[in-house]
XYZ file of C-alpha atoms in Angstrom:
360
model
C 0.000 0.000 0.000
C 1.236 3.514 -0.864
C 2.783 5.638 1.884
C 1.367 8.737 0.247
C -1.347 10.752 1.971
C -4.754 10.173 0.409
C -7.259 12.886 -0.499
C -10.945 12.662 -1.343
C -11.620 15.513 -3.792
C -15.142 16.958 -3.865
C -15.697 17.421 -7.603
C -18.523 19.558 -8.981
C -17.574 19.325 -12.636
C -16.378 22.928 -12.572
C -12.939 24.400 -13.142
C -12.118 25.015 -9.464
C -12.477 21.459 -8.188
C -10.804 20.143 -11.349
C -7.677 22.229 -10.781
C -7.798 21.188 -7.114
C -7.133 17.604 -8.283
C -4.097 18.738 -10.238
C -2.696 20.764 -7.335
C -3.126 17.871 -4.891
C -1.453 15.420 -7.274
C 1.358 17.914 -7.783
C 1.749 18.087 -3.990
C 2.194 14.294 -3.888
C -1.214 13.038 -2.780
C -3.088 9.970 -3.991
C -6.491 11.310 -5.034
C -10.017 9.952 -5.345
C -12.637 12.070 -7.115
C -16.081 12.232 -5.518
C -19.323 13.846 -6.602
C -22.443 14.036 -4.472
C -25.723 13.484 -6.310
C -27.827 15.946 -4.379
C -31.317 16.442 -5.734
C -34.027 14.633 -7.673
C -33.134 14.101 -11.300
C -29.390 13.978 -10.690
C -28.999 10.403 -11.888
C -31.941 9.964 -14.237
C -32.171 13.181 -16.256
C -29.749 14.573 -18.794
C -30.515 18.234 -19.379
C -27.744 19.862 -21.370
C -28.442 23.241 -19.755
C -28.346 21.814 -16.235
C -24.767 22.455 -15.158
C -25.336 23.377 -11.521
C -23.560 21.610 -8.666
C -24.961 18.122 -8.088
C -26.804 17.898 -11.427
C -26.588 14.993 -13.867
C -24.496 17.016 -16.311
C -22.127 18.099 -13.527
C -21.641 14.485 -12.445
C -20.669 13.516 -15.993
C -18.273 16.454 -16.243
C -16.650 15.487 -12.941
C -16.249 11.874 -14.047
C -14.616 13.036 -17.296
C -12.147 15.166 -15.337
C -11.339 12.213 -13.057
C -10.524 10.159 -16.157
C -8.328 12.980 -17.450
C -6.259 12.798 -14.249
C -6.456 8.990 -14.104
C -7.924 8.840 -10.600
C -10.728 6.678 -9.192
C -14.167 8.302 -9.218
C -17.134 7.902 -6.876
C -20.692 9.210 -7.223
C -22.518 9.166 -3.899
C -26.305 9.305 -3.836
C -27.213 11.814 -1.144
C -30.537 12.977 -2.527
C -32.570 12.061 0.541
C -30.014 13.567 2.915
C -29.861 16.744 0.839
C -33.641 16.988 0.878
C -33.733 16.672 4.677
C -30.714 18.805 5.551
C -30.781 21.542 2.914
C -34.008 21.786 0.913
C -36.359 21.390 3.896
C -34.400 23.967 5.909
C -34.500 26.324 2.921
C -38.260 25.982 2.503
C -39.063 26.180 6.217
C -36.986 29.340 6.687
C -38.867 31.107 3.900
C -42.234 29.969 5.257
C -41.571 31.515 8.689
C -40.410 34.798 7.157
C -36.629 34.400 6.978
C -34.182 34.344 4.091
C -32.059 31.150 4.123
C -28.523 30.570 2.925
C -28.565 26.983 1.600
C -24.876 27.016 0.638
C -23.977 27.399 4.322
C -26.164 24.396 5.199
C -24.864 22.310 2.286
C -21.263 22.883 3.331
C -22.079 22.098 6.943
C -24.147 18.950 6.518
C -23.106 17.574 3.120
C -19.583 18.522 1.993
C -18.065 18.539 5.462
C -20.542 16.190 7.100
C -21.500 13.300 4.856
C -18.422 13.587 2.647
C -16.095 13.521 5.636
C -17.741 10.239 6.647
C -16.885 8.904 3.173
C -13.320 10.182 3.578
C -12.852 7.827 6.514
C -14.488 4.887 4.724
C -12.244 5.451 1.702
C -9.220 5.425 4.045
C -8.341 8.977 3.072
C -6.659 11.617 5.209
C -8.319 14.734 3.835
C -11.423 16.125 2.174
C -10.445 18.615 -0.530
C -12.689 21.230 -2.138
C -12.273 24.072 -4.602
C -13.194 26.800 -2.116
C -11.103 29.962 -2.082
C -10.029 29.787 1.566
C -6.963 28.637 3.509
C -6.304 26.397 6.505
C -3.293 26.959 8.709
C -2.004 25.444 11.925
C -1.805 28.075 14.649
C 1.144 27.197 16.883
C 0.103 29.645 19.607
C -3.430 28.254 19.872
C -2.415 24.676 19.113
C -5.172 24.193 16.548
C -6.072 24.547 12.881
C -7.754 27.790 11.858
C -9.694 28.981 8.820
C -8.440 31.999 6.886
C -9.693 33.984 3.940
C -8.487 33.198 0.441
C -5.636 35.355 -0.848
C -7.962 36.661 -3.564
C -10.479 38.584 -1.460
C -12.764 39.074 -4.472
C -13.294 35.271 -4.485
C -12.991 34.603 -0.751
C -15.592 32.035 0.405
C -14.856 31.930 4.126
C -18.325 33.334 4.915
C -20.013 30.066 3.891
C -17.535 27.871 5.810
C -17.714 29.385 9.306
C -19.428 26.214 10.593
C -16.280 24.122 10.176
C -14.971 22.762 13.470
C -11.345 22.613 14.607
C -11.457 18.842 14.169
C -12.793 19.097 10.616
C -10.221 21.721 9.658
C -7.469 19.264 10.630
C -8.726 17.030 7.791
C -9.426 19.677 5.131
C -7.308 20.956 2.280
C -8.152 24.011 0.167
C -5.417 24.200 -2.489
C -7.020 27.148 -4.330
C -6.711 29.446 -1.332
C -3.396 30.889 -2.500
C -4.597 31.604 -6.061
C -6.825 34.045 -7.934
C -9.638 32.851 -10.194
C -7.713 34.080 -13.244
C -4.693 31.991 -12.246
C -6.875 28.895 -11.801
C -8.382 29.306 -15.274
C -4.897 29.723 -16.739
C -3.780 26.470 -15.086
C -6.891 24.708 -16.434
C -6.149 25.908 -19.962
C -2.517 24.797 -19.686
C -3.744 21.354 -18.602
C -6.132 21.196 -21.551
C -9.231 20.814 -19.368
C -12.473 21.029 -21.333
C -14.124 22.998 -18.516
C -11.385 25.682 -18.359
C -13.845 28.357 -19.507
C -16.967 26.882 -17.904
C -19.007 29.577 -16.204
C -19.345 29.627 -12.437
C -22.735 28.561 -11.136
C -24.557 31.631 -9.804
C -27.862 30.135 -8.669
C -28.975 27.788 -5.934
C -28.434 24.328 -7.425
C -31.961 23.013 -6.852
C -33.575 26.260 -8.128
C -31.435 26.959 -11.228
C -33.973 29.403 -12.710
C -33.951 31.512 -9.531
C -37.734 31.334 -9.047
C -37.669 30.419 -5.346
C -41.360 31.132 -4.752
C -42.581 28.769 -7.471
C -40.190 26.089 -6.252
C -41.498 26.408 -2.670
C -45.130 26.305 -3.800
C -44.505 23.210 -5.909
C -42.423 21.549 -3.201
C -44.934 22.145 -0.397
C -48.151 21.986 -2.404
C -49.140 25.231 -0.697
C -50.149 28.560 -2.168
C -49.278 31.733 -0.312
C -52.055 34.303 -0.111
C -51.838 37.850 -1.326
C -51.810 40.567 1.293
C -51.076 44.227 1.845
C -47.929 46.227 1.402
C -47.956 48.729 4.260
C -45.760 51.572 5.462
C -44.195 51.451 8.921
C -47.056 53.612 10.243
C -49.676 51.224 8.841
C -50.730 52.964 5.623
C -51.747 50.493 2.896
C -49.536 50.977 -0.175
C -50.746 48.141 -2.409
C -51.050 44.368 -2.638
C -48.272 41.788 -2.476
C -48.338 38.404 -4.239
C -47.433 36.150 -1.310
C -44.987 36.577 1.557
C -42.354 34.143 0.259
C -41.698 36.313 -2.810
C -39.932 39.031 -0.812
C -36.828 39.493 1.303
C -35.491 42.255 3.524
C -33.947 45.129 1.562
C -35.672 44.217 -1.709
C -36.718 47.057 -4.014
C -37.126 45.513 -7.462
C -40.123 43.355 -8.284
C -42.576 44.943 -5.838
C -44.931 45.922 -8.666
C -45.816 49.266 -7.085
C -45.823 52.809 -8.411
C -44.816 55.013 -5.487
C -43.663 58.607 -5.076
C -40.224 57.519 -3.810
C -38.158 54.310 -3.792
C -39.372 51.898 -1.101
C -37.750 48.723 0.235
C -38.895 45.673 2.177
C -38.357 46.428 5.860
C -40.186 43.571 7.574
C -42.512 40.634 6.909
C -45.338 40.309 9.425
C -46.333 36.682 9.176
C -49.239 36.971 11.649
C -51.027 39.651 9.597
C -49.658 38.677 6.153
C -48.273 42.174 5.637
C -45.040 43.238 3.930
C -43.782 46.437 5.527
C -41.978 48.934 3.280
C -39.622 51.754 4.206
C -37.166 54.270 2.789
C -33.569 53.179 2.260
C -32.249 55.045 5.310
C -34.650 53.110 7.532
C -33.078 49.766 6.582
C -30.030 50.338 8.774
C -29.638 48.850 12.259
C -26.761 48.355 14.675
C -27.694 45.303 16.760
C -28.579 41.693 15.983
C -28.815 38.417 17.836
C -27.696 35.089 16.418
C -28.133 31.444 17.398
C -26.558 28.118 16.457
C -23.147 29.725 16.953
C -19.933 27.963 15.964
C -16.631 29.257 17.312
C -13.504 28.132 15.481
C -11.424 30.339 17.743
C -13.060 30.194 21.172
C -13.451 33.546 22.962
C -12.211 33.928 26.510
C -14.966 33.045 28.940
C -16.909 36.063 30.153
C -15.267 38.463 27.725
C -16.728 40.299 24.753
C -15.064 39.906 21.362
C -13.939 42.987 19.450
C -13.712 42.039 15.794
C -14.913 42.648 12.265
C -18.232 41.121 11.274
C -20.517 40.892 8.275
C -24.150 39.833 8.052
C -24.310 39.043 4.316
C -21.975 37.229 1.934
C -21.226 40.268 -0.243
C -21.332 42.784 2.605
C -18.210 44.632 3.654
C -16.886 43.724 7.101
C -17.495 46.282 9.839
C -16.221 46.859 13.364
C -18.368 45.053 15.910
C -18.523 43.811 19.480
C -19.811 40.270 20.082
C -21.319 39.453 23.475
C -21.821 35.786 24.386
C -25.194 35.317 26.081
C -26.032 32.735 28.750
C -28.363 30.823 26.387
C -25.572 30.107 23.883
C -26.642 32.878 21.535
C -24.672 36.031 20.793
C -25.532 39.702 20.569
C -23.608 41.629 17.924
C -23.367 45.411 18.103
C -21.911 47.167 15.069
C -19.995 50.426 15.455
C -21.824 51.766 12.381
C -25.398 50.754 11.400
C -25.614 47.992 8.779
C -28.108 47.756 5.930
C -30.701 45.015 5.600
C -29.840 42.653 8.463
C -31.992 39.624 7.686
C -33.343 36.721 9.719
C -31.989 33.393 8.423
C -28.747 34.781 7.016
C -25.403 34.297 8.758
C -23.229 36.710 10.681
C -19.526 35.833 10.527
C -16.730 37.185 12.732
C -13.165 37.963 11.616
C -9.853 38.926 13.173
C -7.916 40.185 10.168
C -8.080 37.323 7.675
C -8.836 34.701 10.365
C -12.401 33.422 10.762
C -13.344 33.408 14.448
C -16.794 31.883 13.968
C -20.370 32.836 13.216
C -24.043 32.098 13.711
C -27.523 32.301 12.196
C -29.271 35.650 12.547
C -32.441 35.786 14.626
């Protein structure tokens, strides 16, 4: 048996995970390619336009890349698990008025949950993905830590804050030191057919972006129309169902108003969508639950750090207070726009991820 370290590569069929195979082989690892079949249709449909992560076309692309690199390939059927852990959470969050982040849940429960189980069964040492982040061993703390990717425009640390210290010890992210342009150049040099393949922009199980129709079809429910109202209760028009709106939204309201108005709040008990002016969308304090600390704070002390409450949001100075019930209260130095229930708040010290939680 080889003395080389073994790596299970999570392959989506895209350019990032494909180059990850090359970089791990170059670093001297024995590699196994693995794709997770995640949602209905993955193994029985063949839609040429369906290139999202976990789709039938993506599985075939990943298998072709594995052949290119002459490595074993596995396709794991996780459709039922994905339904329970990701799709149901997505749907339920919308139904109760929140805005979910399914990529956070998929990373937590699938890529670094189920796939890490497979890593052990395959007698591998690491799970490898094409995320633009880095893992380093912190000598002072005596543990592995998660850091942003060198290319901050592609950094994906926000969606990986749920990784534990133990998981990080068995993760490799070879793209963390590269830019996207450099990865595409490597792919072209290697002659990979997917070198110019576009990045997937949509949620994999809703590739057309019509979340409301997906939820209605999935649940068999229809969501009643109701009133758009101002913060002082004035009726401004009719909405088409609560699940079609999210905090901070302006486009798609279907209203003709004297000034731009944005979704401020969704009142589930009265079926009202509350609208406001842009300057009213800002707030300084949030609470979050289901908190994961990669770098544990000192007991009884507040954490002064940078934080952001949306993936594309700029980090801002904040103070995090650990509450007795396991939740945290985050107070931003400057008010933040559109803090939204169901999204994640993630804490940073420089380029190190301290942890994060789900916004209440």
